[in-house]
Tab-separated table of C-alpha atoms in Angstrom:
chain	number	residue	atom	x	y	z
A	1	UNK	CA	-44.087	9.677	22.128
A	2	UNK	CA	-41.340	8.514	24.525
A	3	UNK	CA	-41.324	5.093	22.905
A	4	UNK	CA	-40.850	6.625	19.434
A	5	UNK	CA	-38.000	8.803	20.699
A	6	UNK	CA	-36.319	5.804	22.323
A	7	UNK	CA	-36.696	3.793	19.118
A	8	UNK	CA	-35.158	6.597	17.061
A	9	UNK	CA	-32.197	6.795	19.466
A	10	UNK	CA	-31.708	3.051	19.146
A	11	UNK	CA	-31.810	3.238	15.348
A	12	UNK	CA	-29.358	6.152	15.381
A	13	UNK	CA	-27.040	4.051	17.531
A	14	UNK	CA	-27.217	1.167	15.077
A	15	UNK	CA	-26.485	3.491	12.156
A	16	UNK	CA	-23.528	5.059	13.976
A	17	UNK	CA	-22.130	1.611	14.813
A	18	UNK	CA	-22.453	0.464	11.189
A	19	UNK	CA	-20.739	3.655	9.979
A	20	UNK	CA	-17.830	2.946	12.378
A	21	UNK	CA	-17.560	-0.614	11.046
A	22	UNK	CA	-17.598	0.585	7.441
A	23	UNK	CA	-14.872	3.158	8.165
A	24	UNK	CA	-12.751	0.417	9.759
A	25	UNK	CA	-13.268	-1.835	6.705
A	26	UNK	CA	-12.153	0.992	4.400
A	27	UNK	CA	-9.024	1.667	6.480
A	28	UNK	CA	-8.151	-2.039	6.412
A	29	UNK	CA	-8.654	-2.229	2.641
A	30	UNK	CA	-6.436	0.817	2.104
A	31	UNK	CA	-3.654	-0.711	4.222
A	32	UNK	CA	-3.813	-3.979	2.294
A	33	UNK	CA	-3.218	-2.344	-1.076
A	34	UNK	CA	0.432	-2.607	-2.082
A	35	UNK	CA	2.359	0.571	-2.895
A	36	UNK	CA	2.862	1.329	-6.573
A	37	UNK	CA	6.675	0.958	-6.416
A	38	UNK	CA	9.264	-0.451	-4.007
A	39	UNK	CA	13.005	-0.043	-3.663
A	40	UNK	CA	14.869	-2.928	-2.093
A	41	UNK	CA	17.981	-2.213	-0.051
A	42	UNK	CA	21.151	-4.259	0.236
A	43	UNK	CA	22.073	-5.807	3.562
A	44	UNK	CA	23.814	-2.590	4.625
A	45	UNK	CA	20.382	-0.943	4.687
A	46	UNK	CA	21.618	2.183	2.901
A	47	UNK	CA	22.337	1.154	-0.695
A	48	UNK	CA	19.427	0.567	-3.056
A	49	UNK	CA	19.725	-2.852	-4.643
A	50	UNK	CA	16.726	-3.007	-6.979
A	51	UNK	CA	13.383	-1.509	-7.990
A	52	UNK	CA	10.138	-3.505	-7.918
A	53	UNK	CA	6.499	-2.893	-8.714
A	54	UNK	CA	4.527	-2.734	-5.480
A	55	UNK	CA	2.851	-6.103	-5.792
A	56	UNK	CA	5.916	-8.032	-6.953
A	57	UNK	CA	5.842	-11.675	-5.891
A	58	UNK	CA	9.629	-11.972	-6.188
A	59	UNK	CA	10.503	-9.586	-3.331
A	60	UNK	CA	12.181	-11.770	-0.706
A	61	UNK	CA	10.352	-11.870	2.632
A	62	UNK	CA	13.573	-10.910	4.420
A	63	UNK	CA	14.270	-7.939	2.148
A	64	UNK	CA	14.396	-4.406	3.448
A	65	UNK	CA	12.092	-2.445	1.183
A	66	UNK	CA	10.562	1.018	1.172
A	67	UNK	CA	7.563	2.214	-0.828
A	68	UNK	CA	8.401	5.028	-3.241
A	69	UNK	CA	6.543	7.213	-5.691
A	70	UNK	CA	6.946	6.910	-9.450
A	71	UNK	CA	9.507	9.745	-9.680
A	72	UNK	CA	11.737	8.044	-7.101
A	73	UNK	CA	11.536	4.711	-8.930
A	74	UNK	CA	12.462	6.440	-12.205
A	75	UNK	CA	15.361	8.246	-10.509
A	76	UNK	CA	16.706	4.977	-9.122
A	77	UNK	CA	16.583	3.352	-12.564
A	78	UNK	CA	18.281	6.402	-14.092
A	79	UNK	CA	21.046	5.928	-11.520
A	80	UNK	CA	21.612	2.376	-12.792
A	81	UNK	CA	19.819	0.562	-9.999
A	82	UNK	CA	18.758	-2.806	-11.360
A	83	UNK	CA	15.136	-3.537	-12.145
A	84	UNK	CA	13.536	-6.709	-10.859
A	85	UNK	CA	13.608	-9.322	-13.636
A	86	UNK	CA	10.266	-10.744	-12.472
A	87	UNK	CA	8.006	-7.667	-12.388
A	88	UNK	CA	10.011	-5.532	-14.864
A	89	UNK	CA	9.347	-2.032	-13.502
A	90	UNK	CA	11.789	-0.655	-16.087
A	91	UNK	CA	9.452	-1.715	-18.903
A	92	UNK	CA	6.388	-0.263	-17.171
A	93	UNK	CA	8.247	3.002	-16.540
A	94	UNK	CA	9.412	3.236	-20.170
A	95	UNK	CA	13.051	2.232	-19.848
A	96	UNK	CA	14.560	0.103	-22.615
A	97	UNK	CA	14.814	-3.465	-21.505
């Protein structure tokens, strides 16, 4: 009986460890997903320069960007912020292009 109990504890430990690993994999996968939309700031860090889709390849590595929700991306475009010519968020969001 003691041996069976010890075996069950060991199996429970393995299951718990695998559940921790799976949770860590899910957190990593969620972090790796790009945001839906990005706004890129000018060098002053305060003025929005352009709007991008979240996975845009044309965002410069040095650029200061912030993830935004759809409504914020639409508002920026309505305020005449330029849309990225590569990923065309204006077209996706229904703005004439």
